[in-house]
Structure formats: C-alpha cells, structure tokens
Amino acid sequence: SKLWESLEYQEKNCERYMVTSPTGESFEILNLNEFCRQNNLGLGNMWAVSVGKRKAHKGWKCYKIVKE
C-alpha cells in the first residue's frame, strides 16, 4: 500500500471540494482527481471552475472548501 492511498494521509494533505452535479445534487469530496476520473470530467477544467476561471464544466460546478 502506498502512503498517499491511506485515508489518514488524504485527510491531512488533500484539499476538500464541494461539487454540484448538473441535476443539483451536492457532494463534498476529498480528491478532485479521483472524482474527475470516476465521472468522466477533465481535471484541468474542474480545477478552473474551482478557482473561478470558469463557471461550470459539463454542467458541474465546484469550489474549494477552505480549512480554518
């Protein structure tokens, strides 16, 4: 098992995102790369949505959840 695959590592080091589907469902995700692979979305395009450079990608919207 690789270090970065452990849930403990991901909880500490990965960024959280709130993603909204084209149908309006919202999900809190931990790994944007994995989510994009599972849903046939472009990682670069979703990243651009999360930082405000694009409004949506294939109807999906997302933003980064800032840790306090």
Tab-separated table of C-alpha atoms in Angstrom:
chain	number	residue	atom	x	y	z
A	1	SER	CA	0.000	0.000	0.000
A	2	LYS	CA	1.268	3.442	-0.895
A	3	LEU	CA	1.468	6.212	1.695
A	4	TRP	CA	-0.771	8.626	-0.251
A	5	GLU	CA	-3.510	5.985	-0.595
A	6	SER	CA	-4.098	5.859	3.163
A	7	LEU	CA	-7.167	7.693	4.437
A	8	GLU	CA	-5.131	9.310	7.209
A	9	TYR	CA	-2.720	10.862	4.675
A	10	GLN	CA	-5.567	12.054	2.455
A	11	GLU	CA	-7.454	13.616	5.373
A	12	LYS	CA	-4.338	15.579	6.335
A	13	ASN	CA	-2.995	16.577	2.908
A	14	CYS	CA	-5.773	16.596	0.306
A	15	GLU	CA	-7.992	19.573	-0.341
A	16	ARG	CA	-11.753	19.328	0.107
A	17	TYR	CA	-14.177	20.434	-2.581
A	18	MET	CA	-17.923	20.955	-2.727
A	19	VAL	CA	-19.159	19.698	-6.096
A	20	THR	CA	-22.629	20.263	-7.557
A	21	SER	CA	-23.910	17.972	-10.305
A	22	PRO	CA	-25.919	19.157	-13.324
A	23	THR	CA	-29.052	17.825	-11.571
A	24	GLY	CA	-28.383	19.950	-8.458
A	25	GLU	CA	-27.043	17.265	-6.101
A	26	SER	CA	-24.129	18.410	-3.920
A	27	PHE	CA	-21.198	16.274	-2.787
A	28	GLU	CA	-18.261	17.006	-0.504
A	29	ILE	CA	-15.216	15.272	-1.962
A	30	LEU	CA	-11.640	14.836	-0.816
A	31	ASN	CA	-9.828	14.040	-4.056
A	32	LEU	CA	-10.716	16.078	-7.154
A	33	ASN	CA	-8.502	13.973	-9.430
A	34	GLU	CA	-10.193	10.692	-8.488
A	35	PHE	CA	-13.666	12.272	-8.688
A	36	CYS	CA	-12.969	13.551	-12.203
A	37	ARG	CA	-11.753	10.117	-13.347
A	38	GLN	CA	-14.863	8.412	-11.948
A	39	ASN	CA	-17.261	10.910	-13.578
A	40	ASN	CA	-15.502	11.382	-16.948
A	41	LEU	CA	-14.616	15.022	-16.263
A	42	GLY	CA	-11.475	16.951	-17.185
A	43	LEU	CA	-9.324	17.664	-14.145
A	44	GLY	CA	-7.946	20.919	-15.581
A	45	ASN	CA	-11.410	22.167	-16.423
A	46	MET	CA	-12.788	21.290	-12.978
A	47	TRP	CA	-9.805	22.982	-11.345
A	48	ALA	CA	-10.544	26.103	-13.430
A	49	VAL	CA	-14.137	26.005	-12.136
A	50	SER	CA	-12.930	25.644	-8.525
A	51	VAL	CA	-10.733	28.758	-8.738
A	52	GLY	CA	-13.327	30.844	-10.580
A	53	LYS	CA	-11.804	30.888	-14.076
A	54	ARG	CA	-14.822	29.014	-15.473
A	55	LYS	CA	-18.459	28.919	-14.359
A	56	ALA	CA	-19.002	25.188	-14.958
A	57	HIS	CA	-17.670	22.105	-16.760
A	58	LYS	CA	-20.230	19.779	-18.404
A	59	GLY	CA	-22.818	21.284	-16.057
A	60	TRP	CA	-20.757	20.509	-12.930
A	61	LYS	CA	-19.760	23.270	-10.510
A	62	CYS	CA	-17.272	23.140	-7.658
A	63	TYR	CA	-15.391	25.237	-5.162
A	64	LYS	CA	-12.626	24.560	-2.705
A	65	ILE	CA	-13.554	24.306	0.971
A	66	VAL	CA	-11.102	26.436	2.928
A	67	LYS	CA	-9.688	24.945	6.127
A	68	GLU	CA	-9.871	27.199	9.154
